[in-house]
Amino acid sequence: MTADELPSWRETTAKQSVLEFVAAVTDRDSPDFVPERDRVAVFDNDGTLWTERPVYAQLLFALDRAAELGHPTSLEELHAGGMAALMKLLALTHAGITTDEFDAACRSWLASARHPRFGRSYPATVYQPMLELLGMLDRRGFSCWIFSGGGTDFMRTWAGDVYGLPPHRVIGSVGATEFQLGPDGPELVKTATIQVINDGPQKPASIHAHVGQRPILAAGNTDGDLAMLQWTAASPFRTLQLVVQHTDGEREYAYDRDPILGSGTQRIQAAATENGWTLIDMAADWSAVYPPYP
Amino acid sequence: MTADELPSWRETTAKQSVLEFVAAVTDRDSPDFVPERDRVAVFDNDGTLWTERPVYAQLLFALDRAAELGHPTSLEELHAGGMAALMKLLALTHAGITTDEFDAACRSWLASARHPRFGRSYPATVYQPMLELLGMLDRRGFSCWIFSGGGTDFMRTWAGDVYGLPPHRVIGSVGATEFQLGPDGPELVKTATIQVINDGPQKPASIHAHVGQRPILAAGNTDGDLAMLQWTAASPFRTLQLVVQHTDGEREYAYDRDPILGSGTQRIQAAATENGWTLIDMAADWSAVYPPYP
């Protein structure tokens, strides 16, 4: 008997399918053995590794920053204004600032912001069972990467500490940056030009650009993750697909639709059923949702 | 005495500056000590790690592929047609093909193509002293990355074997890819839309996107590498900048201008002089240029 590496997972089929897959691909004597260099695992972030309800943390950061900059707006105005209002907010709060200044602004906001329902800092709204999974995969020679719709620069300010991942393995949507020789030396200035919206079919394209290998494990929760899971499933190696279902209105939230972009979950759940992917029912499969706090 | 890790470097100031820098940043008792996670080193490829004369290997690949596809063209026609002709050639030879098919086409070409002057395969026109440097840095806890103007997909087909780098650390210019469900399953199709031309001020921007950390060592050979070296020099850690000079008409080539894009070397050489960067004079500083062949 070895120690339970997934103590916050109940003894259900979800846990068994994860353990069985990891054992098979890491066992040299198994027909499913995968060399370490090919053990690439990719994870969506919002709703897969951390809480995205009631509103994305990054959006709240943008609203707070807009107010600080003297241009307050509200979630209601954003909803009414649609994509144009969102782009305007992002241009105001995420552009015209050097990458170093943006990094400092994010860290400062994260240090004081608290989740409205749970009273936790946002980085403490990560899912404890997924932290355990990331840790186990790392110990078994996997390289874990995040491919999220969130902003790369925002995520990198906290994901390293929380998930134990180096910055190059945290990839999201990106705006163009411009190199300039500023008064304090060379700097990169964030611009309002969006280069990549890292969702849907863009996720496999980003994986190709940033990893250059097909993953053998992929985890997501909405239809925006479907292409990433399909791409992974087509690897010549044995693969595992995980679909997180938000079924726990008591400990987290119960919903089946992305809170802002509106991606549903119907297509990814149908694909899971059709292809025998692993569904994770938060209420049933996890004995704890969040890590201890504070 | 430890074994000489740079046997193809003559005992000149270039070698001494490399050895002294590496010793200082890896010695825990040195004021210049840099933790392993911050030991990021970035290298240009063409003309810095391998031979770019008389013509980029990737361009010869494109010309051979165009002929195979029934649209032969010549270097002379390309020169006469300028950037428009080059884009047309790239669209013909690098687009409308899946990433897997492109990978196979590159490998097949590389297996038979030979350098017109040296009779070597192109991957054997890498610089032996730079291979030794990459190896030494790897053993000292550095992560080495390539940021080249060449195409990412082309480079990744051979750079892993030759330089010992995983694909995610080989970054160049990139065209957009499109995800589709093809007859054999999910695939990424390369398109003619160029997303990133990885030269000049784009190099620091790409380093930010792909690494997310400032390097402490950078090596290049033309003005297209200047911004990358400036960005590195502004790190809060001690840094090293290397500028390769093509001074060896006998064993390699003697030139001071990029063979196709026409980038000069005047600005980077002036910056090297002004800032005390390390100039590498191939004729004087290297006792061997190429690895043994075959």
Coordinates of C-alpha atoms in Angstrom, one line a residue:
Chain A
M1 CA 0.0 0.0 0.0
T2 CA 1.2 3.5 -0.9
A3 CA -0.1 6.6 0.7
D4 CA -3.3 8.0 -0.8
E5 CA -2.1 10.8 -3.2
L6 CA -5.7 12.0 -3.8
P7 CA -7.1 12.2 -0.3
S8 CA -9.9 14.7 -1.2
W9 CA -11.3 12.4 -3.9
R10 CA -13.9 9.9 -2.7
E11 CA -13.5 6.3 -3.7
T12 CA -15.7 6.6 -6.8
T13 CA -15.2 5.7 -10.5
A14 CA -13.7 9.1 -11.2
K15 CA -10.8 8.6 -8.8
Q16 CA -10.4 5.0 -10.0
S17 CA -10.1 6.1 -13.7
V18 CA -7.5 8.7 -12.8
L19 CA -5.4 6.3 -10.7
E20 CA -5.7 3.5 -13.2
F21 CA -4.6 5.7 -16.1
V22 CA -1.7 7.2 -14.3
A23 CA -0.5 3.7 -13.2
A24 CA -0.8 2.3 -16.7
V25 CA 1.1 5.1 -18.5
T26 CA 3.9 5.2 -15.9
D27 CA 4.5 1.5 -15.7
R28 CA 7.4 0.4 -17.9
D29 CA 5.9 -3.1 -18.2
S30 CA 2.5 -1.8 -19.3
P31 CA 1.5 -1.8 -23.0
D32 CA 0.2 1.7 -22.3
F33 CA 3.6 3.0 -21.0
V34 CA 4.4 6.6 -22.1
P35 CA 7.9 8.0 -21.9
E36 CA 8.3 11.0 -19.5
R37 CA 8.9 13.5 -22.3
D38 CA 5.5 12.7 -23.7
R39 CA 3.6 12.9 -20.5
V40 CA 2.0 16.3 -21.2
A41 CA -1.2 17.2 -19.3
V42 CA -3.3 20.3 -20.1
F43 CA -5.8 22.0 -17.9
D44 CA -8.4 24.7 -18.4
N45 CA -8.3 27.1 -15.4
D46 CA -11.7 28.9 -14.8
G47 CA -14.2 26.3 -13.5
T48 CA -11.7 23.5 -13.9
L49 CA -8.9 24.4 -11.4
W50 CA -10.5 27.3 -9.6
T51 CA -13.9 28.9 -9.0
E52 CA -15.3 31.1 -11.7
R53 CA -18.5 32.0 -9.9
P54 CA -20.2 34.4 -9.4
V55 CA -17.8 36.4 -11.7
Y56 CA -14.3 35.8 -13.0
A57 CA -11.7 37.2 -10.7
Q58 CA -9.9 38.9 -13.6
L59 CA -13.1 40.8 -14.4
L60 CA -13.5 42.0 -10.9
F61 CA -9.8 43.1 -11.0
A62 CA -10.6 45.1 -14.2
L63 CA -13.7 46.7 -12.6
D64 CA -11.7 47.7 -9.5
R65 CA -8.9 49.0 -11.6
A66 CA -11.3 51.0 -13.8
A67 CA -12.7 52.7 -10.7
E68 CA -9.2 53.5 -9.5
L69 CA -8.4 55.0 -12.8
G70 CA -11.5 57.3 -12.6
H71 CA -13.7 55.4 -15.0
P72 CA -16.0 53.3 -12.8
T73 CA -18.4 50.9 -14.5
S74 CA -20.5 48.1 -13.3
L75 CA -21.3 44.5 -14.1
E76 CA -24.7 45.5 -15.2
E77 CA -23.3 48.1 -17.7
L78 CA -20.9 45.5 -19.0
H79 CA -23.7 43.0 -19.6
A80 CA -25.7 45.6 -21.4
G81 CA -22.8 46.7 -23.5
G82 CA -21.7 43.2 -24.6
M83 CA -18.4 42.5 -26.2
A84 CA -17.7 46.1 -27.1
A85 CA -18.0 47.2 -23.5
L86 CA -15.8 44.3 -22.4
M87 CA -13.1 45.2 -24.9
K88 CA -13.3 48.9 -23.8
L89 CA -12.8 47.8 -20.2
L90 CA -9.9 45.6 -21.1
A91 CA -8.2 48.4 -23.1
L92 CA -8.6 50.7 -20.2
T93 CA -7.3 48.4 -17.5
H94 CA -5.0 46.0 -19.3
A95 CA -3.2 48.3 -21.8
G96 CA -0.9 51.3 -21.8
I97 CA 1.0 49.8 -18.8
T98 CA 4.3 47.9 -18.8
T99 CA 4.3 44.2 -18.0
D100 CA 6.2 44.9 -14.8
E101 CA 3.6 47.5 -13.7
F102 CA 0.8 45.2 -14.6
D103 CA 2.3 42.4 -12.6
A104 CA 2.5 44.7 -9.5
A105 CA -1.1 45.9 -10.0
C106 CA -2.4 42.3 -10.1
R107 CA -0.4 41.2 -7.1
S108 CA -1.6 44.2 -5.1
W109 CA -5.3 43.5 -6.0
L110 CA -5.0 39.8 -5.3
A111 CA -3.5 40.5 -1.8
S112 CA -6.7 42.3 -0.7
A113 CA -9.6 41.1 -2.8
R114 CA -11.9 38.5 -1.2
H115 CA -14.4 36.2 -2.8
P116 CA -17.9 37.6 -2.0
R117 CA -19.4 34.4 -0.8
F118 CA -16.5 32.4 0.7
G119 CA -14.5 35.4 2.1
R120 CA -11.3 33.7 0.8
S121 CA -8.6 35.3 -1.3
Y122 CA -9.2 34.3 -5.0
P123 CA -6.1 32.0 -5.1
A124 CA -7.6 30.1 -2.2
T125 CA -10.7 29.3 -4.3
V126 CA -8.7 26.7 -6.2
Y127 CA -10.0 23.1 -5.9
Q128 CA -8.1 21.0 -3.4
P129 CA -8.7 17.7 -5.4
M130 CA -7.2 19.3 -8.5
L131 CA -4.1 20.5 -6.5
E132 CA -3.7 16.9 -5.4
L133 CA -4.0 15.7 -9.0
L134 CA -1.4 18.3 -10.2
G135 CA 1.0 17.2 -7.5
M136 CA 0.6 13.5 -8.2
L137 CA 1.1 14.1 -12.0
D138 CA 4.2 16.1 -11.3
R139 CA 5.7 13.4 -9.1
R140 CA 5.0 10.9 -11.9
G141 CA 7.0 12.7 -14.5
F142 CA 4.1 14.6 -16.2
S143 CA 4.5 18.2 -17.3
C144 CA 1.3 20.0 -16.5
W145 CA 0.2 23.1 -18.4
I146 CA -2.7 25.5 -18.2
F147 CA -4.5 26.6 -21.3
S148 CA -7.2 29.1 -20.2
G149 CA -9.3 31.8 -21.7
G150 CA -8.1 34.1 -18.9
G151 CA -5.3 36.5 -19.5
T152 CA -1.8 35.0 -19.4
D153 CA -0.2 37.9 -17.5
F154 CA -3.0 38.0 -14.9
M155 CA -2.8 34.2 -14.2
R156 CA 1.0 34.1 -14.0
T157 CA 1.0 36.5 -11.0
W158 CA -0.5 33.8 -8.8
A159 CA -0.6 30.5 -10.6
G160 CA 3.1 29.7 -10.0
D161 CA 2.7 29.8 -6.2
V162 CA -0.6 28.1 -6.1
Y163 CA -0.2 25.3 -8.7
G164 CA 3.6 25.0 -8.6
L165 CA 3.9 25.7 -12.3
P166 CA 6.7 27.8 -14.0
P167 CA 5.3 30.8 -15.9
H168 CA 5.9 29.3 -19.3
R169 CA 3.4 26.5 -18.5
V170 CA 0.6 29.1 -17.8
I171 CA -0.9 30.1 -21.1
G172 CA -4.1 32.1 -21.7
S173 CA -5.4 34.9 -23.9
V174 CA -2.8 37.5 -24.8
G175 CA -2.6 41.1 -25.9
A176 CA 0.2 42.3 -28.0
T177 CA 3.2 43.9 -26.2
E178 CA 5.5 46.6 -27.6
F179 CA 9.2 46.7 -26.8
Q180 CA 10.5 50.2 -26.0
L181 CA 13.5 51.8 -24.4
G182 CA 11.9 53.7 -21.5
P183 CA 13.4 56.1 -19.0
D184 CA 14.3 53.1 -16.7
G185 CA 15.6 51.0 -19.6
P186 CA 14.0 48.4 -21.9
E187 CA 10.4 47.6 -21.2
L188 CA 7.4 45.8 -22.7
V189 CA 4.2 47.9 -22.9
K190 CA 0.9 46.0 -23.0
T191 CA -1.4 47.2 -25.9
A192 CA -5.1 46.9 -26.5
T193 CA -4.5 44.7 -29.5
I194 CA -5.8 41.2 -28.7
Q195 CA -3.6 38.6 -30.3
V196 CA -5.2 35.4 -29.0
I197 CA -8.5 34.6 -27.4
N198 CA -7.6 31.3 -26.0
D199 CA -10.9 29.4 -26.2
G200 CA -12.5 26.7 -28.3
P201 CA -10.5 25.6 -31.4
Q202 CA -7.7 28.1 -30.4
K203 CA -6.8 25.9 -27.5
P204 CA -5.3 23.1 -29.6
A205 CA -3.6 25.8 -31.8
S206 CA -2.1 27.3 -28.6
I207 CA -1.0 23.9 -27.4
H208 CA 0.8 23.3 -30.7
A209 CA 2.5 26.8 -30.5
H210 CA 3.5 26.6 -26.8
V211 CA 4.1 22.9 -26.2
G212 CA 4.7 21.4 -29.6
Q213 CA 3.5 18.0 -28.5
R214 CA 0.1 16.4 -28.2
P215 CA -1.0 16.0 -24.6
I216 CA -2.1 12.7 -23.2
L217 CA -4.3 14.2 -20.4
A218 CA -6.8 17.1 -20.7
A219 CA -9.3 18.5 -18.2
G220 CA -12.0 21.1 -18.8
N221 CA -15.5 22.0 -17.9
T222 CA -17.3 23.8 -20.8
D223 CA -17.8 23.5 -24.6
G224 CA -14.9 26.0 -24.9
D225 CA -12.6 23.1 -23.8
L226 CA -14.1 20.5 -26.2
A227 CA -11.5 21.0 -29.0
M228 CA -8.6 20.7 -26.5
L229 CA -10.1 17.4 -25.2
Q230 CA -10.7 16.1 -28.8
W231 CA -7.1 17.0 -29.8
T232 CA -5.8 15.1 -26.8
A233 CA -8.0 12.1 -27.4
A234 CA -6.4 11.7 -30.9
S235 CA -2.9 11.1 -29.5
P236 CA -1.4 7.8 -30.5
F237 CA -0.7 7.2 -26.8
R238 CA -3.4 6.2 -24.3
T239 CA -5.1 9.3 -23.1
L240 CA -7.4 10.5 -20.3
Q241 CA -10.1 13.2 -20.6
L242 CA -11.6 14.8 -17.5
V243 CA -14.8 16.9 -17.5
V244 CA -15.6 18.8 -14.3
Q245 CA -19.3 19.1 -13.5
H246 CA -20.5 21.9 -11.2
T247 CA -23.1 20.0 -9.3
D248 CA -22.4 21.3 -5.8
G249 CA -24.5 24.3 -4.9
E250 CA -23.7 23.9 -1.3
R251 CA -20.0 23.8 -1.2
E252 CA -19.4 25.6 -4.6
Y253 CA -21.9 26.3 -7.3
A254 CA -24.4 24.3 -9.4
Y255 CA -24.5 25.5 -13.0
D256 CA -23.9 24.3 -16.5
R257 CA -23.1 27.6 -18.3
D258 CA -20.0 29.8 -18.3
P259 CA -20.9 32.9 -16.2
I260 CA -19.7 35.5 -18.7
L261 CA -19.0 34.2 -22.2
G262 CA -22.0 31.9 -22.0
S263 CA -20.4 28.7 -23.3
G264 CA -22.6 25.8 -22.4
T265 CA -21.6 22.3 -21.4
Q266 CA -24.0 20.3 -23.6
R267 CA -21.5 19.5 -26.3
I268 CA -18.6 18.5 -24.0
Q269 CA -20.9 16.4 -21.9
A270 CA -22.3 14.6 -25.0
A271 CA -18.7 14.0 -26.2
A272 CA -17.8 12.6 -22.7
T273 CA -20.7 10.2 -22.8
E274 CA -20.0 9.2 -26.4
N275 CA -16.3 8.6 -25.9
G276 CA -16.2 7.3 -22.4
W277 CA -14.4 10.3 -21.0
T278 CA -14.3 10.7 -17.2
L279 CA -17.0 13.0 -15.7
I280 CA -16.2 14.5 -12.3
D281 CA -19.3 15.2 -10.3
M282 CA -18.0 17.7 -7.7
A283 CA -20.8 16.9 -5.2
A284 CA -20.3 13.1 -5.4
D285 CA -16.6 12.7 -6.2
W286 CA -14.9 15.2 -4.0
S287 CA -14.8 15.0 -0.2
A288 CA -13.4 18.5 0.0
V289 CA -13.6 21.3 -2.5
Y290 CA -11.2 24.0 -1.1
P291 CA -7.9 23.9 0.7
P292 CA -7.8 24.9 4.4
Y293 CA -8.1 28.7 4.8
P294 CA -6.4 30.9 5.9
Chain B
M1 CA 40.9 20.9 -12.1
T2 CA 37.7 20.0 -13.7
A3 CA 37.4 18.7 -17.3
D4 CA 37.3 21.5 -20.0
E5 CA 33.6 21.8 -20.8
L6 CA 34.3 24.1 -23.8
P7 CA 37.1 22.2 -25.6
S8 CA 36.4 23.8 -29.0
W9 CA 36.8 27.3 -27.5
R10 CA 40.4 28.7 -27.6
E11 CA 41.8 30.2 -24.4
T12 CA 40.8 33.7 -25.2
T13 CA 38.8 36.4 -23.4
A14 CA 35.5 35.2 -24.9
K15 CA 35.8 31.8 -23.3
Q16 CA 37.0 33.4 -20.0
S17 CA 34.0 35.7 -19.9
V18 CA 31.6 32.8 -20.4
L19 CA 33.3 30.6 -17.8
E20 CA 33.6 33.4 -15.3
F21 CA 29.9 34.4 -15.7
V22 CA 28.6 30.8 -15.3
A23 CA 30.8 30.2 -12.3
A24 CA 29.6 33.4 -10.6
V25 CA 25.8 32.9 -11.1
T26 CA 25.9 29.2 -10.1
D27 CA 28.0 29.7 -6.9
R28 CA 25.8 29.9 -3.8
D29 CA 28.5 32.0 -2.1
S30 CA 28.8 34.5 -4.9
P31 CA 27.0 37.9 -4.7
D32 CA 26.0 37.2 -8.3
F33 CA 24.3 33.9 -7.5
V34 CA 21.0 33.3 -9.5
P35 CA 18.5 30.6 -8.4
E36 CA 18.0 27.8 -10.9
R37 CA 14.5 28.8 -11.8
D38 CA 15.8 32.2 -13.0
R39 CA 18.7 30.8 -15.1
V40 CA 17.0 31.4 -18.4
A41 CA 19.3 31.6 -21.5
V42 CA 18.0 32.6 -25.0
F43 CA 19.7 32.0 -28.3
D44 CA 19.1 33.2 -31.8
N45 CA 19.4 30.3 -34.3
D46 CA 20.5 31.3 -37.8
G47 CA 24.0 32.5 -37.7
T48 CA 24.3 32.1 -33.9
L49 CA 23.9 28.4 -33.5
W50 CA 24.1 27.1 -37.1
T51 CA 25.2 28.2 -40.5
E52 CA 22.9 30.6 -42.4
R53 CA 25.1 31.0 -45.5
P54 CA 24.8 30.9 -48.5
V55 CA 21.0 30.6 -48.0
Y56 CA 18.7 29.7 -45.0
A57 CA 18.1 26.0 -45.0
Q58 CA 14.3 26.7 -44.6
L59 CA 14.3 28.8 -47.8
L60 CA 16.0 26.0 -49.7
F61 CA 13.4 23.6 -48.3
A62 CA 10.6 25.9 -49.5
L63 CA 12.2 26.1 -53.0
D64 CA 12.5 22.3 -53.3
R65 CA 9.0 21.9 -52.0
A66 CA 7.6 24.4 -54.5
A67 CA 9.3 22.5 -57.4
E68 CA 7.8 19.2 -56.1
L69 CA 4.4 20.9 -56.0
G70 CA 4.8 21.9 -59.6
H71 CA 5.5 25.6 -59.1
P72 CA 9.3 25.9 -59.4
T73 CA 10.9 29.2 -58.7
S74 CA 14.5 30.3 -58.1
L75 CA 16.5 32.4 -55.7
E76 CA 16.9 35.0 -58.4
E77 CA 13.2 35.3 -58.9
L78 CA 12.7 35.6 -55.2
H79 CA 15.2 38.4 -54.9
A80 CA 13.6 40.2 -57.8
G81 CA 10.1 39.7 -56.3
G82 CA 11.0 40.9 -52.8
M83 CA 8.7 40.3 -49.8
A84 CA 5.6 39.6 -51.9
A85 CA 7.4 36.8 -53.7
L86 CA 8.6 35.4 -50.4
M87 CA 5.1 35.4 -48.9
K88 CA 3.7 33.7 -52.0
L89 CA 6.4 31.0 -51.7
L90 CA 5.6 30.5 -48.0
A91 CA 1.9 30.3 -48.6
L92 CA 2.5 27.7 -51.3
T93 CA 4.9 25.6 -49.3
H94 CA 4.0 26.1 -45.6
A95 CA 0.2 26.4 -45.7
G96 CA -2.7 24.1 -46.5
I97 CA -1.0 21.2 -44.9
T98 CA -1.6 19.7 -41.5
T99 CA 1.1 20.1 -38.8
D100 CA 1.8 16.3 -38.9
E101 CA 2.2 16.3 -42.7
F102 CA 4.5 19.4 -42.5
D103 CA 6.6 17.7 -39.9
A104 CA 7.0 14.6 -42.2
A105 CA 7.9 16.8 -45.2
C106 CA 10.6 18.7 -43.3
R107 CA 12.1 15.5 -41.9
S108 CA 12.2 13.9 -45.3
W109 CA 13.9 17.0 -46.9
L110 CA 16.4 17.2 -44.1
A111 CA 17.4 13.6 -44.5
S112 CA 18.6 14.1 -48.0
A113 CA 19.5 17.8 -48.4
R114 CA 23.2 18.6 -48.2
H115 CA 25.0 22.0 -47.7
P116 CA 26.3 23.1 -51.1
R117 CA 29.8 23.9 -49.8
F118 CA 30.4 21.6 -46.9
G119 CA 28.5 18.5 -48.2
R120 CA 27.0 18.1 -44.7
S121 CA 23.4 17.6 -43.7
Y122 CA 22.0 21.0 -42.5
P123 CA 21.7 19.9 -38.9
A124 CA 25.4 19.1 -39.0
T125 CA 26.2 22.7 -39.8
V126 CA 25.6 23.7 -36.2
Y127 CA 28.5 25.2 -34.4
Q128 CA 30.4 22.7 -32.2
P129 CA 31.4 25.4 -29.6
M130 CA 27.8 26.5 -29.2
L131 CA 26.7 22.8 -28.7
E132 CA 29.3 22.7 -25.9
L133 CA 28.0 25.9 -24.4
L134 CA 24.3 24.6 -24.5
G135 CA 25.5 21.4 -22.8
M136 CA 27.4 23.2 -20.1
L137 CA 24.5 25.5 -19.3
D138 CA 22.1 22.6 -19.1
R139 CA 24.3 20.8 -16.7
R140 CA 24.5 24.0 -14.6
G141 CA 20.7 24.3 -14.2
F142 CA 20.0 26.8 -17.0
S143 CA 17.0 26.4 -19.3
C144 CA 18.1 27.2 -22.8
W145 CA 15.6 28.5 -25.3
I146 CA 15.8 29.4 -29.0
F147 CA 14.1 32.6 -30.3
S148 CA 14.7 32.7 -34.0
G149 CA 13.3 34.4 -37.0
G150 CA 13.0 30.9 -38.7
G151 CA 9.7 29.0 -38.6
T152 CA 8.9 27.2 -35.3
D153 CA 7.5 24.1 -37.0
F154 CA 10.5 23.8 -39.3
M155 CA 13.0 24.2 -36.5
R156 CA 11.3 21.8 -34.1
T157 CA 11.7 18.9 -36.6
W158 CA 15.5 18.8 -36.0
A159 CA 16.4 21.1 -33.1
G160 CA 15.4 18.7 -30.4
D161 CA 17.8 16.0 -31.6
V162 CA 20.6 18.4 -32.3
Y163 CA 20.4 20.8 -29.4
G164 CA 18.8 18.6 -26.8
L165 CA 15.9 21.0 -26.3
P166 CA 12.3 20.1 -25.9
P167 CA 10.0 21.5 -28.6
H168 CA 8.4 24.1 -26.3
R169 CA 11.8 25.8 -26.0
V170 CA 12.2 26.3 -29.7
I171 CA 10.3 29.4 -30.8
G172 CA 10.4 31.2 -34.1
S173 CA 8.0 32.9 -36.5
V174 CA 4.6 31.3 -36.6
G175 CA 1.7 31.1 -39.0
A176 CA -1.9 30.6 -37.7
T177 CA -3.2 27.1 -37.5
E178 CA -6.8 26.0 -37.8
F179 CA -8.3 23.1 -35.8
Q180 CA -10.6 20.8 -37.8
L181 CA -12.1 17.4 -37.5
G182 CA -10.6 15.7 -40.6
P183 CA -11.2 12.2 -42.0
D184 CA -8.5 10.8 -39.7
G185 CA -9.6 12.8 -36.6
P186 CA -8.7 16.2 -35.2
E187 CA -5.9 18.0 -37.0
L188 CA -4.3 21.4 -37.1
V189 CA -4.0 22.9 -40.6
K190 CA -1.3 25.5 -41.3
T191 CA -2.6 28.6 -42.9
A192 CA -0.9 31.4 -44.8
T193 CA -1.8 34.0 -42.1
I194 CA 1.5 35.0 -40.5
Q195 CA 0.9 35.7 -36.8
V196 CA 4.4 36.5 -35.6
I197 CA 7.6 37.5 -37.4
N198 CA 10.0 36.7 -34.6
D199 CA 12.7 39.3 -35.2
G200 CA 13.8 42.6 -33.7
P201 CA 11.5 44.0 -31.0
Q202 CA 9.3 41.0 -31.4
K203 CA 11.9 38.8 -29.7
P204 CA 11.5 40.3 -26.2
A205 CA 7.7 40.1 -26.7
S206 CA 7.9 36.5 -27.7
I207 CA 10.2 35.8 -24.7
H208 CA 7.6 37.3 -22.4
A209 CA 4.8 35.3 -24.0
H210 CA 6.7 32.0 -24.1
V211 CA 8.9 32.1 -21.0
G212 CA 7.3 34.8 -18.8
Q213 CA 10.7 35.6 -17.2
R214 CA 13.6 37.8 -18.2
P215 CA 16.7 35.8 -19.4
I216 CA 20.1 36.3 -17.8
L217 CA 22.0 35.2 -20.9
A218 CA 21.4 36.1 -24.6
A219 CA 23.3 35.3 -27.7
G220 CA 22.8 36.7 -31.2
N221 CA 24.6 37.9 -34.3
T222 CA 22.6 40.6 -36.1
D223 CA 20.7 43.8 -35.4
G224 CA 17.6 41.7 -35.3
D225 CA 18.8 40.3 -32.0
L226 CA 19.6 43.6 -30.4
A227 CA 16.3 44.1 -28.6
M228 CA 16.6 40.6 -27.2
L229 CA 20.1 41.3 -25.8
Q230 CA 19.0 44.7 -24.5
W231 CA 16.0 43.1 -22.7
T232 CA 18.3 40.5 -21.1
A233 CA 20.8 43.1 -20.1
A234 CA 18.1 45.0 -18.1
S235 CA 17.5 42.0 -15.8
P236 CA 18.0 42.7 -12.1
F237 CA 20.4 39.7 -12.0
R238 CA 23.9 39.7 -13.4
T239 CA 23.7 38.9 -17.2
L240 CA 25.8 37.9 -20.1
Q241 CA 25.4 39.0 -23.8
L242 CA 27.2 37.2 -26.6
V243 CA 27.5 38.5 -30.1
V244 CA 28.8 36.0 -32.7
Q245 CA 30.9 37.6 -35.4
H246 CA 31.3 35.8 -38.8
T247 CA 35.0 36.4 -39.3
D248 CA 36.1 33.0 -40.7
G249 CA 35.9 32.9 -44.5
E250 CA 38.0 29.7 -44.5
R251 CA 36.1 27.5 -42.1
E252 CA 32.7 29.1 -42.3
Y253 CA 31.9 32.5 -43.9
A254 CA 33.0 36.1 -43.4
Y255 CA 30.1 38.5 -43.6
D256 CA 28.4 41.2 -41.6
R257 CA 24.9 41.2 -43.1
D258 CA 22.0 38.8 -42.9
P259 CA 21.9 36.8 -46.2
I260 CA 18.2 37.4 -47.0
L261 CA 16.5 39.9 -44.7
G262 CA 19.5 42.2 -44.9
S263 CA 19.8 43.0 -41.2
G264 CA 23.1 44.5 -40.5
T265 CA 25.4 44.0 -37.5
Q266 CA 26.4 47.6 -37.0
R267 CA 24.0 48.5 -34.2
I268 CA 24.5 45.2 -32.2
Q269 CA 28.3 45.6 -32.5
A270 CA 28.1 49.2 -31.4
A271 CA 26.0 48.2 -28.4
A272 CA 28.4 45.4 -27.6
T273 CA 31.3 47.9 -27.5
E274 CA 29.3 50.4 -25.5
N275 CA 28.1 48.0 -22.9
G276 CA 31.0 45.6 -22.6
W277 CA 29.2 42.6 -24.2
T278 CA 31.2 39.6 -25.2
L279 CA 32.2 39.5 -28.9
I280 CA 32.9 36.1 -30.3
D281 CA 35.3 36.2 -33.2
M282 CA 34.8 32.8 -34.9
A283 CA 38.2 32.7 -36.5
A284 CA 40.1 33.7 -33.3
D285 CA 38.0 32.2 -30.5
W286 CA 36.9 28.8 -31.8
S287 CA 39.4 26.0 -32.5
A288 CA 36.7 24.0 -34.3
V289 CA 33.6 25.2 -36.0
Y290 CA 31.6 22.1 -36.8
P291 CA 31.1 18.7 -35.1
P292 CA 32.7 15.6 -36.7
Y293 CA 30.8 14.4 -39.8
P294 CA 29.4 12.0 -40.6

